[in-house]
């Protein structure tokens, strides 16, 4: 009798486990939910959803249902006992975003202006060498340097009082020398040279220098003008290594701090 009950119980469990029902389902999503493929991989059954996302499909406990659509991510659901008891299933699908490969038009820019220019395929601009005419290749003169050159340059001119034969020399340089204009222009050129050198040294070395030689930010510009006022500034900083320039700045730094202390007292 006990054996019979066990056998009946086992068969009853197997029958319940293998019982196939018509499962009602509904898809939820933000997009179009019509014509989504619903596949019972275990039972090899197939259907699609209607315009409202509803579907019917035969299923039993532990079957695997696959939900597939081009606009949604693939999703698989295993049929649980709760789904069997309710004879219904509710599935939410997530939209599938197609990420395109990165498209690079032209060369990749590094952010380094000079490096990017060197790597460009563009043709170099035409210069005077290309067309066979003479041109200036040196450093362009400043306005003060040009004025000094004009003020101190003797310019012989053709022609004269003897029937156009002979020549003359401009007396403007003599007048400029007598009036002091030439001297004034020379001083202006020197001042501009020191100013330019000071700005170059400041831009190149200020960050490293003040990292080890602290000075209030409001005084840093004044410090460099203090350095430029030194008669030996150009000698120690023009066409010199950064190491030599830093030695000079360190010496002036001590003097500058001493002056600040004297002014406080």
PDB file of C-alpha atoms in Angstrom:
ATOM      1  CA  UNK A   1       0.000   0.000   0.000  1.00  0.00           C
ATOM      2  CA  UNK A   2       2.830   2.379   0.918  1.00  0.00           C
ATOM      3  CA  UNK A   3       4.619   1.493  -2.299  1.00  0.00           C
ATOM      4  CA  UNK A   4       1.513   2.327  -4.298  1.00  0.00           C
ATOM      5  CA  UNK A   5       1.188   5.729  -2.612  1.00  0.00           C
ATOM      6  CA  UNK A   6       4.812   6.579  -3.369  1.00  0.00           C
ATOM      7  CA  UNK A   7       4.414   5.616  -7.012  1.00  0.00           C
ATOM      8  CA  UNK A   8       1.216   7.641  -7.330  1.00  0.00           C
ATOM      9  CA  UNK A   9       2.908  10.620  -5.658  1.00  0.00           C
ATOM     10  CA  UNK A  10       5.890  10.495  -8.012  1.00  0.00           C
ATOM     11  CA  UNK A  11       3.688  10.299 -11.084  1.00  0.00           C
ATOM     12  CA  UNK A  12       1.536  13.119  -9.739  1.00  0.00           C
ATOM     13  CA  UNK A  13       4.611  15.309  -9.246  1.00  0.00           C
ATOM     14  CA  UNK A  14       5.925  14.517 -12.724  1.00  0.00           C
ATOM     15  CA  UNK A  15       2.531  15.306 -14.241  1.00  0.00           C
ATOM     16  CA  UNK A  16       2.381  18.642 -12.416  1.00  0.00           C
ATOM     17  CA  UNK A  17       5.949  19.424 -13.433  1.00  0.00           C
ATOM     18  CA  UNK A  18       5.319  18.594 -17.084  1.00  0.00           C
ATOM     19  CA  UNK A  19       1.892  20.242 -17.328  1.00  0.00           C
ATOM     20  CA  UNK A  20       1.761  22.721 -20.222  1.00  0.00           C
ATOM     21  CA  UNK A  21      -0.504  25.740 -19.956  1.00  0.00           C
ATOM     22  CA  UNK A  22      -1.365  28.603 -22.260  1.00  0.00           C
ATOM     23  CA  UNK A  23       0.583  31.456 -20.775  1.00  0.00           C
ATOM     24  CA  UNK A  24      -0.785  34.966 -21.180  1.00  0.00           C
ATOM     25  CA  UNK A  25       1.826  37.693 -21.324  1.00  0.00           C
ATOM     26  CA  UNK A  26       2.365  41.385 -21.826  1.00  0.00           C
ATOM     27  CA  UNK A  27       5.423  43.411 -22.836  1.00  0.00           C
ATOM     28  CA  UNK A  28       6.154  46.834 -21.366  1.00  0.00           C
ATOM     29  CA  UNK A  29       8.592  49.379 -22.774  1.00  0.00           C
ATOM     30  CA  UNK A  30       8.891  53.023 -23.779  1.00  0.00           C
ATOM     31  CA  UNK A  31       8.964  52.210 -27.491  1.00  0.00           C
ATOM     32  CA  UNK A  32       6.931  50.222 -29.986  1.00  0.00           C
ATOM     33  CA  UNK A  33       5.858  46.886 -28.460  1.00  0.00           C
ATOM     34  CA  UNK A  34       4.161  45.321 -31.487  1.00  0.00           C
ATOM     35  CA  UNK A  35       5.631  42.324 -33.371  1.00  0.00           C
ATOM     36  CA  UNK A  36       8.149  41.416 -30.687  1.00  0.00           C
ATOM     37  CA  UNK A  37       9.256  37.793 -31.032  1.00  0.00           C
ATOM     38  CA  UNK A  38       8.411  35.515 -28.102  1.00  0.00           C
ATOM     39  CA  UNK A  39      10.117  32.119 -28.311  1.00  0.00           C
ATOM     40  CA  UNK A  40       9.763  29.146 -25.980  1.00  0.00           C
ATOM     41  CA  UNK A  41      13.191  27.619 -26.481  1.00  0.00           C
ATOM     42  CA  UNK A  42      12.295  24.497 -24.524  1.00  0.00           C
ATOM     43  CA  UNK A  43       9.034  23.675 -26.314  1.00  0.00           C
ATOM     44  CA  UNK A  44      10.130  25.159 -29.650  1.00  0.00           C
ATOM     45  CA  UNK A  45       7.015  27.353 -29.702  1.00  0.00           C
ATOM     46  CA  UNK A  46       6.871  30.822 -31.242  1.00  0.00           C
ATOM     47  CA  UNK A  47       4.559  33.829 -31.324  1.00  0.00           C
ATOM     48  CA  UNK A  48       4.621  37.627 -31.668  1.00  0.00           C
ATOM     49  CA  UNK A  49       3.024  40.421 -29.666  1.00  0.00           C
ATOM     50  CA  UNK A  50       0.041  42.457 -30.806  1.00  0.00           C
ATOM     51  CA  UNK A  51      -0.133  46.248 -30.982  1.00  0.00           C
ATOM     52  CA  UNK A  52      -0.585  46.473 -27.202  1.00  0.00           C
ATOM     53  CA  UNK A  53       2.253  44.070 -26.432  1.00  0.00           C
ATOM     54  CA  UNK A  54       0.029  41.111 -25.502  1.00  0.00           C
ATOM     55  CA  UNK A  55       0.841  37.518 -26.447  1.00  0.00           C
ATOM     56  CA  UNK A  56      -0.092  33.892 -25.750  1.00  0.00           C
ATOM     57  CA  UNK A  57       2.329  30.979 -25.760  1.00  0.00           C
ATOM     58  CA  UNK A  58       2.304  27.409 -24.429  1.00  0.00           C
ATOM     59  CA  UNK A  59       4.719  26.888 -21.541  1.00  0.00           C
ATOM     60  CA  UNK A  60       5.419  24.708 -18.545  1.00  0.00           C
ATOM     61  CA  UNK A  61       7.513  24.983 -15.414  1.00  0.00           C
ATOM     62  CA  UNK A  62      11.226  25.736 -16.053  1.00  0.00           C
ATOM     63  CA  UNK A  63      10.748  26.509 -19.751  1.00  0.00           C
ATOM     64  CA  UNK A  64      12.972  29.306 -21.067  1.00  0.00           C
ATOM     65  CA  UNK A  65      11.254  32.140 -22.899  1.00  0.00           C
ATOM     66  CA  UNK A  66      13.253  34.466 -25.131  1.00  0.00           C
ATOM     67  CA  UNK A  67      12.049  37.943 -26.088  1.00  0.00           C
ATOM     68  CA  UNK A  68      13.698  39.344 -29.177  1.00  0.00           C
ATOM     69  CA  UNK A  69      13.371  42.514 -31.240  1.00  0.00           C
ATOM     70  CA  UNK A  70      15.772  44.667 -33.220  1.00  0.00           C
ATOM     71  CA  UNK A  71      15.089  47.742 -31.092  1.00  0.00           C
ATOM     72  CA  UNK A  72      15.331  45.981 -27.710  1.00  0.00           C
ATOM     73  CA  UNK A  73      17.987  44.086 -25.824  1.00  0.00           C
ATOM     74  CA  UNK A  74      17.577  40.315 -25.890  1.00  0.00           C
ATOM     75  CA  UNK A  75      15.935  39.008 -22.725  1.00  0.00           C
ATOM     76  CA  UNK A  76      15.417  35.487 -21.385  1.00  0.00           C
ATOM     77  CA  UNK A  77      12.969  34.489 -18.646  1.00  0.00           C
ATOM     78  CA  UNK A  78      12.694  31.091 -16.943  1.00  0.00           C
ATOM     79  CA  UNK A  79       9.103  30.089 -16.165  1.00  0.00           C
ATOM     80  CA  UNK A  80       8.684  29.837 -12.397  1.00  0.00           C
ATOM     81  CA  UNK A  81       5.982  28.206 -10.297  1.00  0.00           C
ATOM     82  CA  UNK A  82       4.505  31.633  -9.582  1.00  0.00           C
ATOM     83  CA  UNK A  83       4.133  32.269 -13.311  1.00  0.00           C
ATOM     84  CA  UNK A  84       2.472  28.873 -13.729  1.00  0.00           C
ATOM     85  CA  UNK A  85       0.091  29.546 -10.830  1.00  0.00           C
ATOM     86  CA  UNK A  86      -0.869  32.966 -12.210  1.00  0.00           C
ATOM     87  CA  UNK A  87      -0.869  31.732 -15.797  1.00  0.00           C
ATOM     88  CA  UNK A  88       0.475  35.150 -16.711  1.00  0.00           C
ATOM     89  CA  UNK A  89       3.805  36.876 -17.223  1.00  0.00           C
ATOM     90  CA  UNK A  90       4.780  40.552 -17.371  1.00  0.00           C
ATOM     91  CA  UNK A  91       8.085  41.431 -19.050  1.00  0.00           C
ATOM     92  CA  UNK A  92       9.876  44.794 -19.320  1.00  0.00           C
ATOM     93  CA  UNK A  93      12.302  45.257 -22.204  1.00  0.00           C
ATOM     94  CA  UNK A  94      15.162  47.745 -22.393  1.00  0.00           C
ATOM     95  CA  UNK A  95      15.879  49.621 -25.585  1.00  0.00           C
ATOM     96  CA  UNK A  96      18.971  48.611 -27.510  1.00  0.00           C
ATOM     97  CA  UNK A  97      21.247  51.524 -28.443  1.00  0.00           C
ATOM     98  CA  UNK A  98      23.414  50.918 -31.473  1.00  0.00           C
ATOM     99  CA  UNK A  99      26.784  52.530 -30.791  1.00  0.00           C
ATOM    100  CA  UNK A 100      28.629  53.388 -33.976  1.00  0.00           C
ATOM    101  CA  UNK A 101      32.382  53.117 -34.233  1.00  0.00           C
ATOM    102  CA  UNK A 102      34.257  56.360 -33.802  1.00  0.00           C
ATOM    103  CA  UNK A 103      34.856  58.108 -37.103  1.00  0.00           C
ATOM    104  CA  UNK A 104      37.977  60.244 -37.362  1.00  0.00           C
ATOM    105  CA  UNK A 105      38.073  62.833 -40.115  1.00  0.00           C
ATOM    106  CA  UNK A 106      41.618  63.904 -40.843  1.00  0.00           C
ATOM    107  CA  UNK A 107      44.470  63.655 -38.381  1.00  0.00           C
ATOM    108  CA  UNK A 108      44.083  63.456 -34.615  1.00  0.00           C
ATOM    109  CA  UNK A 109      45.025  66.718 -32.915  1.00  0.00           C
ATOM    110  CA  UNK A 110      47.200  66.482 -29.819  1.00  0.00           C
ATOM    111  CA  UNK A 111      46.646  69.988 -28.474  1.00  0.00           C
ATOM    112  CA  UNK A 112      50.298  70.880 -29.065  1.00  0.00           C
ATOM    113  CA  UNK A 113      50.058  73.617 -31.705  1.00  0.00           C
ATOM    114  CA  UNK A 114      53.560  73.215 -33.111  1.00  0.00           C
ATOM    115  CA  UNK A 115      53.333  69.410 -33.189  1.00  0.00           C
ATOM    116  CA  UNK A 116      49.951  69.524 -34.937  1.00  0.00           C
ATOM    117  CA  UNK A 117      51.247  71.990 -37.526  1.00  0.00           C
ATOM    118  CA  UNK A 118      54.226  69.733 -38.293  1.00  0.00           C
ATOM    119  CA  UNK A 119      51.914  66.745 -38.776  1.00  0.00           C
ATOM    120  CA  UNK A 120      49.548  68.530 -41.145  1.00  0.00           C
ATOM    121  CA  UNK A 121      49.441  67.552 -44.793  1.00  0.00           C
ATOM    122  CA  UNK A 122      48.836  71.126 -45.922  1.00  0.00           C
ATOM    123  CA  UNK A 123      51.346  72.635 -48.305  1.00  0.00           C
ATOM    124  CA  UNK A 124      53.720  75.252 -46.960  1.00  0.00           C
ATOM    125  CA  UNK A 125      52.906  78.837 -47.985  1.00  0.00           C
ATOM    126  CA  UNK A 126      54.825  80.288 -50.909  1.00  0.00           C
ATOM    127  CA  UNK A 127      57.705  82.543 -49.887  1.00  0.00           C
ATOM    128  CA  UNK A 128      60.175  84.694 -51.777  1.00  0.00           C
ATOM    129  CA  UNK A 129      62.497  81.726 -52.402  1.00  0.00           C
ATOM    130  CA  UNK A 130      59.756  80.001 -54.422  1.00  0.00           C
ATOM    131  CA  UNK A 131      59.352  82.924 -56.810  1.00  0.00           C
ATOM    132  CA  UNK A 132      63.043  83.841 -57.020  1.00  0.00           C
ATOM    133  CA  UNK A 133      63.017  87.256 -55.353  1.00  0.00           C
ATOM    134  CA  UNK A 134      65.233  88.485 -52.498  1.00  0.00           C
ATOM    135  CA  UNK A 135      63.797  88.619 -49.011  1.00  0.00           C
ATOM    136  CA  UNK A 136      64.703  89.327 -45.403  1.00  0.00           C
ATOM    137  CA  UNK A 137      65.252  86.286 -43.176  1.00  0.00           C
ATOM    138  CA  UNK A 138      66.473  87.908 -39.966  1.00  0.00           C
ATOM    139  CA  UNK A 139      64.567  88.966 -36.866  1.00  0.00           C
ATOM    140  CA  UNK A 140      62.261  91.894 -37.650  1.00  0.00           C
ATOM    141  CA  UNK A 141      63.424  95.133 -36.060  1.00  0.00           C
ATOM    142  CA  UNK A 142      61.271  96.840 -33.473  1.00  0.00           C
ATOM    143  CA  UNK A 143      59.818 100.266 -34.143  1.00  0.00           C
ATOM    144  CA  UNK A 144      62.447 101.923 -31.949  1.00  0.00           C
ATOM    145  CA  UNK A 145      65.251 100.037 -33.711  1.00  0.00           C
ATOM    146  CA  UNK A 146      63.949 101.178 -37.094  1.00  0.00           C
ATOM    147  CA  UNK A 147      63.741 104.765 -35.903  1.00  0.00           C
ATOM    148  CA  UNK A 148      67.277 104.588 -34.527  1.00  0.00           C
ATOM    149  CA  UNK A 149      68.538 103.194 -37.818  1.00  0.00           C
ATOM    150  CA  UNK A 150      66.870 105.976 -39.783  1.00  0.00           C
ATOM    151  CA  UNK A 151      68.090 108.669 -37.381  1.00  0.00           C
ATOM    152  CA  UNK A 152      71.742 107.596 -37.485  1.00  0.00           C
ATOM    153  CA  UNK A 153      72.104 106.434 -41.085  1.00  0.00           C
ATOM    154  CA  UNK A 154      73.944 108.611 -43.597  1.00  0.00           C
ATOM    155  CA  UNK A 155      72.164 108.365 -46.949  1.00  0.00           C
ATOM    156  CA  UNK A 156      74.193 109.660 -49.905  1.00  0.00           C
ATOM    157  CA  UNK A 157      72.030 111.017 -52.710  1.00  0.00           C
ATOM    158  CA  UNK A 158      72.896 111.304 -56.389  1.00  0.00           C
ATOM    159  CA  UNK A 159      72.916 114.692 -58.080  1.00  0.00           C
ATOM    160  CA  UNK A 160      74.343 118.019 -57.067  1.00  0.00           C
ATOM    161  CA  UNK A 161      74.741 121.636 -57.966  1.00  0.00           C
ATOM    162  CA  UNK A 162      77.167 121.107 -60.882  1.00  0.00           C
ATOM    163  CA  UNK A 163      74.744 120.279 -63.652  1.00  0.00           C
ATOM    164  CA  UNK A 164      73.434 117.305 -61.801  1.00  0.00           C
ATOM    165  CA  UNK A 165      76.912 115.870 -61.337  1.00  0.00           C
ATOM    166  CA  UNK A 166      78.111 114.955 -57.872  1.00  0.00           C
ATOM    167  CA  UNK A 167      76.139 114.056 -54.787  1.00  0.00           C
ATOM    168  CA  UNK A 168      75.015 115.064 -51.337  1.00  0.00           C
ATOM    169  CA  UNK A 169      74.784 113.584 -47.876  1.00  0.00           C
ATOM    170  CA  UNK A 170      71.795 113.983 -45.573  1.00  0.00           C
ATOM    171  CA  UNK A 171      72.620 116.068 -42.520  1.00  0.00           C
ATOM    172  CA  UNK A 172      69.717 114.573 -40.525  1.00  0.00           C
ATOM    173  CA  UNK A 173      72.019 112.190 -38.587  1.00  0.00           C
ATOM    174  CA  UNK A 174      74.161 115.156 -37.517  1.00  0.00           C
ATOM    175  CA  UNK A 175      71.120 117.080 -36.351  1.00  0.00           C
ATOM    176  CA  UNK A 176      69.797 114.019 -34.486  1.00  0.00           C
ATOM    177  CA  UNK A 177      73.161 113.577 -32.766  1.00  0.00           C
ATOM    178  CA  UNK A 178      73.338 117.241 -31.765  1.00  0.00           C
ATOM    179  CA  UNK A 179      69.769 117.403 -30.475  1.00  0.00           C
ATOM    180  CA  UNK A 180      70.138 114.165 -28.525  1.00  0.00           C
ATOM    181  CA  UNK A 181      67.465 112.290 -30.489  1.00  0.00           C
ATOM    182  CA  UNK A 182      69.877 109.523 -31.449  1.00  0.00           C
ATOM    183  CA  UNK A 183      70.906 109.049 -27.815  1.00  0.00           C
ATOM    184  CA  UNK A 184      67.272 109.011 -26.745  1.00  0.00           C
ATOM    185  CA  UNK A 185      66.448 106.354 -29.333  1.00  0.00           C
ATOM    186  CA  UNK A 186      69.427 104.235 -28.257  1.00  0.00           C
ATOM    187  CA  UNK A 187      68.209 104.348 -24.661  1.00  0.00           C
ATOM    188  CA  UNK A 188      64.703 103.425 -25.783  1.00  0.00           C
ATOM    189  CA  UNK A 189      66.036 100.413 -27.700  1.00  0.00           C
ATOM    190  CA  UNK A 190      67.945  99.257 -24.606  1.00  0.00           C
ATOM    191  CA  UNK A 191      64.872  99.664 -22.405  1.00  0.00           C
ATOM    192  CA  UNK A 192      62.700  97.701 -24.826  1.00  0.00           C
ATOM    193  CA  UNK A 193      65.352  94.994 -25.079  1.00  0.00           C
ATOM    194  CA  UNK A 194      65.449  94.651 -21.285  1.00  0.00           C
ATOM    195  CA  UNK A 195      61.648  94.655 -21.096  1.00  0.00           C
ATOM    196  CA  UNK A 196      61.391  91.905 -23.700  1.00  0.00           C
ATOM    197  CA  UNK A 197      64.106  89.840 -22.014  1.00  0.00           C
ATOM    198  CA  UNK A 198      62.479  90.315 -18.617  1.00  0.00           C
ATOM    199  CA  UNK A 199      59.108  89.094 -19.909  1.00  0.00           C
ATOM    200  CA  UNK A 200      60.793  86.073 -21.513  1.00  0.00           C
ATOM    201  CA  UNK A 201      62.631  85.144 -18.308  1.00  0.00           C
ATOM    202  CA  UNK A 202      59.473  85.673 -16.283  1.00  0.00           C
ATOM    203  CA  UNK A 203      57.373  83.462 -18.529  1.00  0.00           C
ATOM    204  CA  UNK A 204      59.986  80.709 -18.641  1.00  0.00           C
ATOM    205  CA  UNK A 205      61.265  80.591 -15.058  1.00  0.00           C
ATOM    206  CA  UNK A 206      58.755  82.282 -12.732  1.00  0.00           C
ATOM    207  CA  UNK A 207      56.811  79.142 -11.839  1.00  0.00           C
ATOM    208  CA  UNK A 208      59.882  77.078 -10.903  1.00  0.00           C
ATOM    209  CA  UNK A 209      61.651  79.988  -9.217  1.00  0.00           C
ATOM    210  CA  UNK A 210      58.810  80.994  -6.894  1.00  0.00           C
ATOM    211  CA  UNK A 211      58.154  77.351  -6.016  1.00  0.00           C
ATOM    212  CA  UNK A 212      61.436  77.335  -4.076  1.00  0.00           C
ATOM    213  CA  UNK A 213      61.670  81.084  -3.416  1.00  0.00           C
ATOM    214  CA  UNK A 214      58.232  82.111  -2.142  1.00  0.00           C
ATOM    215  CA  UNK A 215      57.039  85.655  -2.723  1.00  0.00           C
ATOM    216  CA  UNK A 216      53.595  87.192  -2.480  1.00  0.00           C
ATOM    217  CA  UNK A 217      51.902  87.098  -5.876  1.00  0.00           C
ATOM    218  CA  UNK A 218      51.271  90.848  -5.767  1.00  0.00           C
ATOM    219  CA  UNK A 219      55.046  91.439  -5.566  1.00  0.00           C
ATOM    220  CA  UNK A 220      56.224  89.005  -8.230  1.00  0.00           C
ATOM    221  CA  UNK A 221      55.911  91.396 -11.187  1.00  0.00           C
ATOM    222  CA  UNK A 222      57.688  94.122  -9.209  1.00  0.00           C
ATOM    223  CA  UNK A 223      60.476  91.653  -8.413  1.00  0.00           C
ATOM    224  CA  UNK A 224      61.189  91.035 -12.094  1.00  0.00           C
ATOM    225  CA  UNK A 225      61.285  94.772 -12.822  1.00  0.00           C
ATOM    226  CA  UNK A 226      63.719  95.054  -9.908  1.00  0.00           C
ATOM    227  CA  UNK A 227      65.893  92.417 -11.595  1.00  0.00           C
ATOM    228  CA  UNK A 228      65.687  94.171 -14.979  1.00  0.00           C
ATOM    229  CA  UNK A 229      66.911  97.432 -13.408  1.00  0.00           C
ATOM    230  CA  UNK A 230      70.209  95.769 -12.549  1.00  0.00           C
ATOM    231  CA  UNK A 231      72.953  96.923 -14.995  1.00  0.00           C
ATOM    232  CA  UNK A 232      74.084  93.296 -15.338  1.00  0.00           C
ATOM    233  CA  UNK A 233      70.616  91.903 -16.075  1.00  0.00           C
ATOM    234  CA  UNK A 234      71.165  91.499 -19.822  1.00  0.00           C
ATOM    235  CA  UNK A 235      74.662  90.103 -19.292  1.00  0.00           C
ATOM    236  CA  UNK A 236      73.470  87.371 -16.907  1.00  0.00           C
ATOM    237  CA  UNK A 237      70.188  86.489 -18.612  1.00  0.00           C
ATOM    238  CA  UNK A 238      70.462  87.072 -22.366  1.00  0.00           C
ATOM    239  CA  UNK A 239      71.528  83.965 -24.313  1.00  0.00           C
ATOM    240  CA  UNK A 240      72.346  82.228 -21.028  1.00  0.00           C
ATOM    241  CA  UNK A 241      71.235  78.866 -19.678  1.00  0.00           C
ATOM    242  CA  UNK A 242      68.291  78.721 -17.301  1.00  0.00           C
ATOM    243  CA  UNK A 243      70.694  77.639 -14.564  1.00  0.00           C
ATOM    244  CA  UNK A 244      72.754  80.831 -14.865  1.00  0.00           C
ATOM    245  CA  UNK A 245      69.628  82.971 -15.059  1.00  0.00           C
ATOM    246  CA  UNK A 246      68.251  81.321 -11.905  1.00  0.00           C
ATOM    247  CA  UNK A 247      71.498  82.039 -10.040  1.00  0.00           C
ATOM    248  CA  UNK A 248      71.122  85.717 -10.947  1.00  0.00           C
ATOM    249  CA  UNK A 249      67.450  85.731  -9.899  1.00  0.00           C
ATOM    250  CA  UNK A 250      68.367  84.095  -6.584  1.00  0.00           C
ATOM    251  CA  UNK A 251      70.937  86.816  -5.885  1.00  0.00           C
ATOM    252  CA  UNK A 252      68.405  89.545  -6.704  1.00  0.00           C
ATOM    253  CA  UNK A 253      65.786  87.741  -4.606  1.00  0.00           C
ATOM    254  CA  UNK A 254      67.928  88.129  -1.482  1.00  0.00           C
ATOM    255  CA  UNK A 255      68.448  91.815  -2.263  1.00  0.00           C
ATOM    256  CA  UNK A 256      64.734  92.315  -2.886  1.00  0.00           C
ATOM    257  CA  UNK A 257      63.785  90.739   0.449  1.00  0.00           C
ATOM    258  CA  UNK A 258      66.364  92.893   2.212  1.00  0.00           C
ATOM    259  CA  UNK A 259      64.861  96.008   0.614  1.00  0.00           C
ATOM    260  CA  UNK A 260      61.404  94.963   1.774  1.00  0.00           C
ATOM    261  CA  UNK A 261      62.657  94.610   5.340  1.00  0.00           C
ATOM    262  CA  UNK A 262      64.341  98.015   5.192  1.00  0.00           C
ATOM    263  CA  UNK A 263      61.127  99.609   3.940  1.00  0.00           C
ATOM    264  CA  UNK A 264      59.190  98.083   6.835  1.00  0.00           C
ATOM    265  CA  UNK A 265      61.622  99.564   9.313  1.00  0.00           C
TER     266      UNK A 265
END
